């Protein structure tokens, strides 16, 4: 299905917003320990296809394990807005939290479950 582009979203307080110029192939819900805790559904793309707008210190950045991904959360309201690959094979990739986009966006894109906890494969 097609959604209206760009896809836009913002944290609860509006301090951090994003614009995704392309439609992701699908919305991804991952069950790894981080994504499960954050309650996110990701729309993946290249960094050049996504613009995040925020004041320089508006987000907290969190990385764990191999520290290849930096997860960004609004300092004011606590909403997780996006991640960016900072090193490794995925460098140059980003994902935005589609739960912060307009209602119905995830359904229109199509929702897939990813097993980031064990098999590193899609479960559907």
XYZ file of N, CA and C in Angstrom:
372
model
N 0.839 -1.183 0.000
C 0.000 0.000 0.000
C 0.885 1.247 0.000
N 0.335 2.325 -0.408
C 1.091 3.575 -0.464
C 0.569 4.542 0.582
N 1.476 5.277 1.163
C 1.116 6.320 2.115
C 1.458 7.661 1.490
N 0.899 8.714 2.048
C 1.216 10.052 1.574
C 2.622 10.407 2.037
N 3.440 10.855 1.089
C 4.807 11.241 1.416
C 4.919 12.749 1.493
N 5.779 13.286 2.297
C 6.644 12.544 3.205
C 5.872 12.029 4.414
N 6.443 11.006 5.055
C 5.912 10.523 6.327
C 6.503 11.414 7.410
N 5.651 11.979 8.231
C 6.137 12.862 9.294
C 5.706 12.321 10.650
N 6.492 12.662 11.640
C 6.166 12.272 13.005
C 6.886 13.190 13.972
N 6.455 13.151 15.221
C 7.082 13.991 16.244
C 6.895 13.337 17.597
N 7.808 13.666 18.492
C 7.671 13.192 19.866
C 6.434 13.839 20.494
N 6.090 13.417 21.684
C 4.867 13.896 22.332
C 4.857 15.401 22.535
N 5.992 15.977 22.925
C 6.034 17.422 23.192
C 6.346 18.253 21.952
N 6.752 17.617 20.857
C 7.040 18.331 19.620
C 8.454 18.873 19.496
N 9.328 18.597 20.454
C 10.696 19.110 20.394
C 11.538 18.416 19.331
N 11.172 17.182 18.976
C 11.900 16.413 17.963
C 10.891 15.932 16.930
N 11.165 16.221 15.669
C 10.273 15.748 14.608
C 11.113 15.123 13.503
N 10.444 14.351 12.660
C 11.136 13.758 11.521
C 10.274 13.841 10.276
N 10.976 13.729 9.158
C 10.331 13.665 7.855
C 11.058 12.581 7.068
N 10.299 11.602 6.601
C 10.855 10.510 5.805
C 10.343 10.673 4.386
N 11.266 10.883 3.459
C 10.900 11.215 2.083
C 10.473 10.002 1.259
N 10.793 8.812 1.728
C 10.465 7.578 1.002
C 9.535 6.722 1.861
N 8.851 5.805 1.216
C 8.043 4.853 1.976
C 8.903 3.632 2.254
N 9.045 3.251 3.526
C 9.802 2.032 3.814
C 9.084 0.815 3.235
N 9.832 -0.241 2.978
C 9.228 -1.463 2.428
C 8.161 -2.012 3.361
N 8.398 -1.907 4.662
C 7.422 -2.315 5.667
C 7.799 -1.688 6.994
N 6.861 -1.680 7.913
C 7.099 -1.236 9.284
C 7.587 -2.451 10.064
N 8.663 -2.282 10.829
C 9.296 -3.414 11.498
C 9.158 -3.288 13.013
N 8.565 -4.312 13.610
C 8.528 -4.428 15.069
C 9.529 -5.508 15.449
N 10.555 -5.120 16.189
C 11.645 -6.014 16.579
C 11.459 -6.436 18.038
N 11.821 -7.682 18.339
C 11.683 -8.174 19.705
C 13.001 -8.223 20.461
N 14.033 -7.531 19.978
C 15.286 -7.488 20.741
C 15.029 -6.752 22.056
N 15.956 -6.857 22.976
C 15.731 -6.286 24.311
C 15.516 -4.774 24.276
N 16.223 -4.071 23.395
C 16.068 -2.614 23.324
C 14.727 -2.236 22.705
N 14.444 -2.752 21.522
C 13.205 -2.383 20.821
C 11.967 -2.801 21.602
N 12.028 -3.981 22.232
C 10.903 -4.437 23.046
C 10.664 -3.475 24.212
N 11.732 -3.024 24.838
C 11.606 -2.090 25.964
C 11.094 -0.725 25.525
N 11.504 -0.293 24.332
C 11.104 1.025 23.839
C 9.689 1.034 23.266
N 9.193 -0.122 22.834
C 7.849 -0.200 22.255
C 7.753 0.460 20.889
N 8.815 0.363 20.109
C 8.888 1.051 18.819
C 8.445 0.164 17.658
N 8.060 0.811 16.568
C 7.862 0.172 15.267
C 8.638 1.041 14.284
N 9.625 0.439 13.620
C 10.586 1.200 12.832
C 10.250 1.270 11.353
N 10.534 2.429 10.769
C 10.539 2.626 9.328
C 11.978 2.891 8.931
N 12.596 1.973 8.197
C 14.013 2.055 7.853
C 14.255 2.777 6.539
N 15.393 3.464 6.471
C 15.786 4.141 5.244
C 17.227 4.598 5.309
N 17.665 5.191 4.238
C 19.002 5.787 4.196
C 18.956 7.138 4.902
N 20.062 7.525 5.512
C 20.117 8.800 6.235
C 19.721 9.967 5.339
N 20.035 9.921 4.057
C 19.694 11.003 3.140
C 18.208 11.126 2.853
N 17.442 10.086 3.192
C 15.995 10.092 2.965
C 15.202 10.524 4.193
N 15.910 10.781 5.290
C 15.251 11.118 6.561
C 15.858 12.398 7.113
N 15.001 13.320 7.514
C 15.449 14.546 8.161
C 14.872 14.587 9.563
N 15.743 14.725 10.553
C 15.318 14.888 11.939
C 15.547 16.341 12.298
N 14.512 16.980 12.845
C 14.603 18.384 13.234
C 14.496 18.483 14.748
N 15.527 19.046 15.361
C 15.567 19.191 16.819
C 16.702 20.142 17.190
N 16.571 20.767 18.324
C 17.674 21.575 18.851
C 18.870 20.650 19.105
N 20.081 21.203 19.104
C 21.275 20.357 19.238
C 21.264 19.392 20.429
N 20.754 19.780 21.556
C 20.757 18.901 22.733
C 19.366 18.378 23.085
N 18.481 18.294 22.100
C 17.098 17.892 22.375
C 16.942 16.404 22.658
N 17.905 15.579 22.210
C 17.774 14.144 22.430
C 18.899 13.600 23.298
N 18.579 12.499 23.944
C 19.578 11.666 24.602
C 19.892 10.546 23.631
N 21.146 10.169 23.527
C 21.554 9.089 22.645
C 21.969 7.899 23.494
N 21.523 6.702 23.091
C 21.841 5.487 23.835
C 22.328 4.415 22.875
N 23.483 3.823 23.189
C 24.019 2.700 22.422
C 24.397 1.603 23.402
N 24.281 0.358 22.950
C 24.673 -0.754 23.801
C 25.321 -1.833 22.945
N 25.853 -2.838 23.587
C 26.463 -3.955 22.852
C 27.592 -3.496 21.961
N 27.465 -3.754 20.659
C 28.514 -3.387 19.700
C 28.539 -1.892 19.392
N 27.583 -1.172 19.923
C 27.494 0.292 19.794
C 27.439 0.766 18.341
N 26.829 -0.038 17.468
C 26.681 0.353 16.070
C 25.486 1.262 15.850
N 24.466 1.158 16.711
C 23.271 1.988 16.584
C 23.183 2.948 17.758
N 22.779 4.183 17.474
C 22.515 5.176 18.513
C 21.012 5.449 18.502
N 20.328 5.086 19.581
C 18.896 5.317 19.726
C 18.698 6.694 20.336
N 17.795 7.497 19.765
C 17.578 8.863 20.228
C 16.198 9.008 20.863
N 16.197 9.614 22.044
C 14.993 9.830 22.836
C 14.914 11.304 23.208
N 13.728 11.884 23.113
C 13.540 13.289 23.477
C 13.851 13.488 24.957
N 14.676 14.483 25.267
C 15.024 14.795 26.659
C 13.830 15.300 27.457
N 12.865 15.915 26.775
C 11.742 16.523 27.492
C 10.639 15.522 27.784
N 10.160 14.822 26.769
C 8.989 13.950 26.981
C 9.312 12.464 27.034
N 10.525 12.068 26.647
C 10.927 10.668 26.742
C 10.553 9.796 25.556
N 9.977 10.350 24.499
C 9.615 9.554 23.323
C 10.868 9.169 22.543
N 10.976 7.895 22.175
C 12.070 7.457 21.309
C 11.676 7.788 19.881
N 12.497 8.593 19.219
C 12.150 9.127 17.908
C 12.810 8.407 16.745
N 14.071 8.000 16.916
C 14.792 7.404 15.794
C 16.065 6.733 16.276
N 16.664 5.979 15.384
C 18.032 5.511 15.596
C 18.837 5.816 14.348
N 20.144 5.870 14.542
C 21.045 6.040 13.413
C 22.214 5.081 13.579
N 22.646 4.498 12.482
C 23.812 3.616 12.501
C 25.054 4.491 12.513
N 25.884 4.330 13.512
C 27.056 5.185 13.663
C 28.357 4.500 13.261
N 28.311 3.165 13.091
C 29.476 2.438 12.589
C 29.018 1.064 12.114
N 29.925 0.335 11.495
C 29.602 -1.003 11.022
C 28.949 -1.010 9.649
N 28.451 -2.174 9.253
C 27.858 -2.361 7.924
C 26.640 -1.490 7.664
N 25.914 -1.131 8.713
C 24.684 -0.347 8.537
C 24.926 1.160 8.519
N 26.177 1.604 8.679
C 26.449 3.044 8.720
C 25.816 3.735 7.519
N 25.147 4.850 7.784
C 24.423 5.576 6.742
C 22.942 5.228 6.717
N 22.528 4.292 7.553
C 21.121 3.903 7.644
C 20.505 4.555 8.879
N 19.214 4.765 8.812
C 18.452 5.311 9.942
C 17.105 4.609 9.978
N 16.421 4.791 11.093
C 15.032 4.350 11.197
C 14.305 5.338 12.091
N 13.043 5.575 11.760
C 12.207 6.448 12.574
C 11.125 5.615 13.242
N 10.674 6.079 14.389
C 9.625 5.392 15.128
C 8.281 5.752 14.502
N 7.723 4.805 13.770
C 6.457 5.053 13.080
C 5.271 5.162 14.021
N 5.437 4.789 15.272
C 4.358 4.999 16.252
C 4.123 6.489 16.491
N 5.069 7.329 16.083
C 4.938 8.776 16.248
C 4.360 9.454 15.004
N 4.098 8.676 13.969
C 3.496 9.201 12.733
C 1.973 9.209 12.881
N 1.299 9.673 11.857
C -0.167 9.748 11.873
C -0.776 8.358 12.094
N -1.890 8.298 12.834
C -2.571 7.015 13.019
C -2.881 6.383 11.659
N -2.699 5.090 11.565
C -2.954 4.368 10.325
C -1.735 4.192 9.444
N -0.651 4.914 9.715
C 0.547 4.833 8.879
C 1.115 3.418 8.868
N 1.261 2.816 10.032
C 1.836 1.471 10.121
C 0.977 0.475 9.357
N -0.320 0.555 9.528
C -1.223 -0.364 8.835
C -1.115 -0.202 7.320
N -1.034 1.041 6.851
C -0.949 1.283 5.413
C 0.361 0.791 4.821
N 1.448 0.907 5.560
C 2.745 0.451 5.061
C 2.801 -1.081 5.072
N 2.267 -1.688 6.110
C 2.389 -3.132 6.309
C 3.359 -3.404 7.431
N 2.971 -4.250 8.358
C 3.669 -4.467 9.613
C 4.305 -5.853 9.614
N 5.618 -5.938 9.873
C 6.305 -7.230 9.966
C 6.980 -7.358 11.320
N 7.064 -8.588 11.801
C 7.714 -8.886 13.077
C 9.106 -9.457 12.801
N 10.114 -8.883 13.463
C 11.500 -9.301 13.269
C 12.036 -9.888 14.561
N 12.670 -11.047 14.470
C 13.242 -11.708 15.642
C 14.686 -11.256 15.836
N 14.834 -10.087 16.448
C 16.156 -9.566 16.755
C 16.716 -10.152 18.038
N 15.918 -10.947 18.748
C 16.357 -11.556 19.998
C 17.120 -12.858 19.767
N 16.709 -13.624 18.745
C 17.314 -14.947 18.572
C 17.801 -15.231 17.149
N 16.883 -15.331 16.201
C 17.241 -15.862 14.877
C 17.672 -14.811 13.865
N 17.398 -13.547 14.136
C 17.737 -12.438 13.234
C 17.033 -12.625 11.883
N 15.793 -13.114 11.925
C 14.982 -13.316 10.722
C 13.570 -12.794 10.985
N 12.815 -12.574 9.910
C 11.422 -12.194 10.061
C 10.610 -13.400 10.485
N 9.614 -13.169 11.310
C 8.809 -14.251 11.877
C 7.558 -14.552 11.068
N 7.291 -13.790 10.028
C 6.084 -14.040 9.233
C 6.416 -14.661 7.892
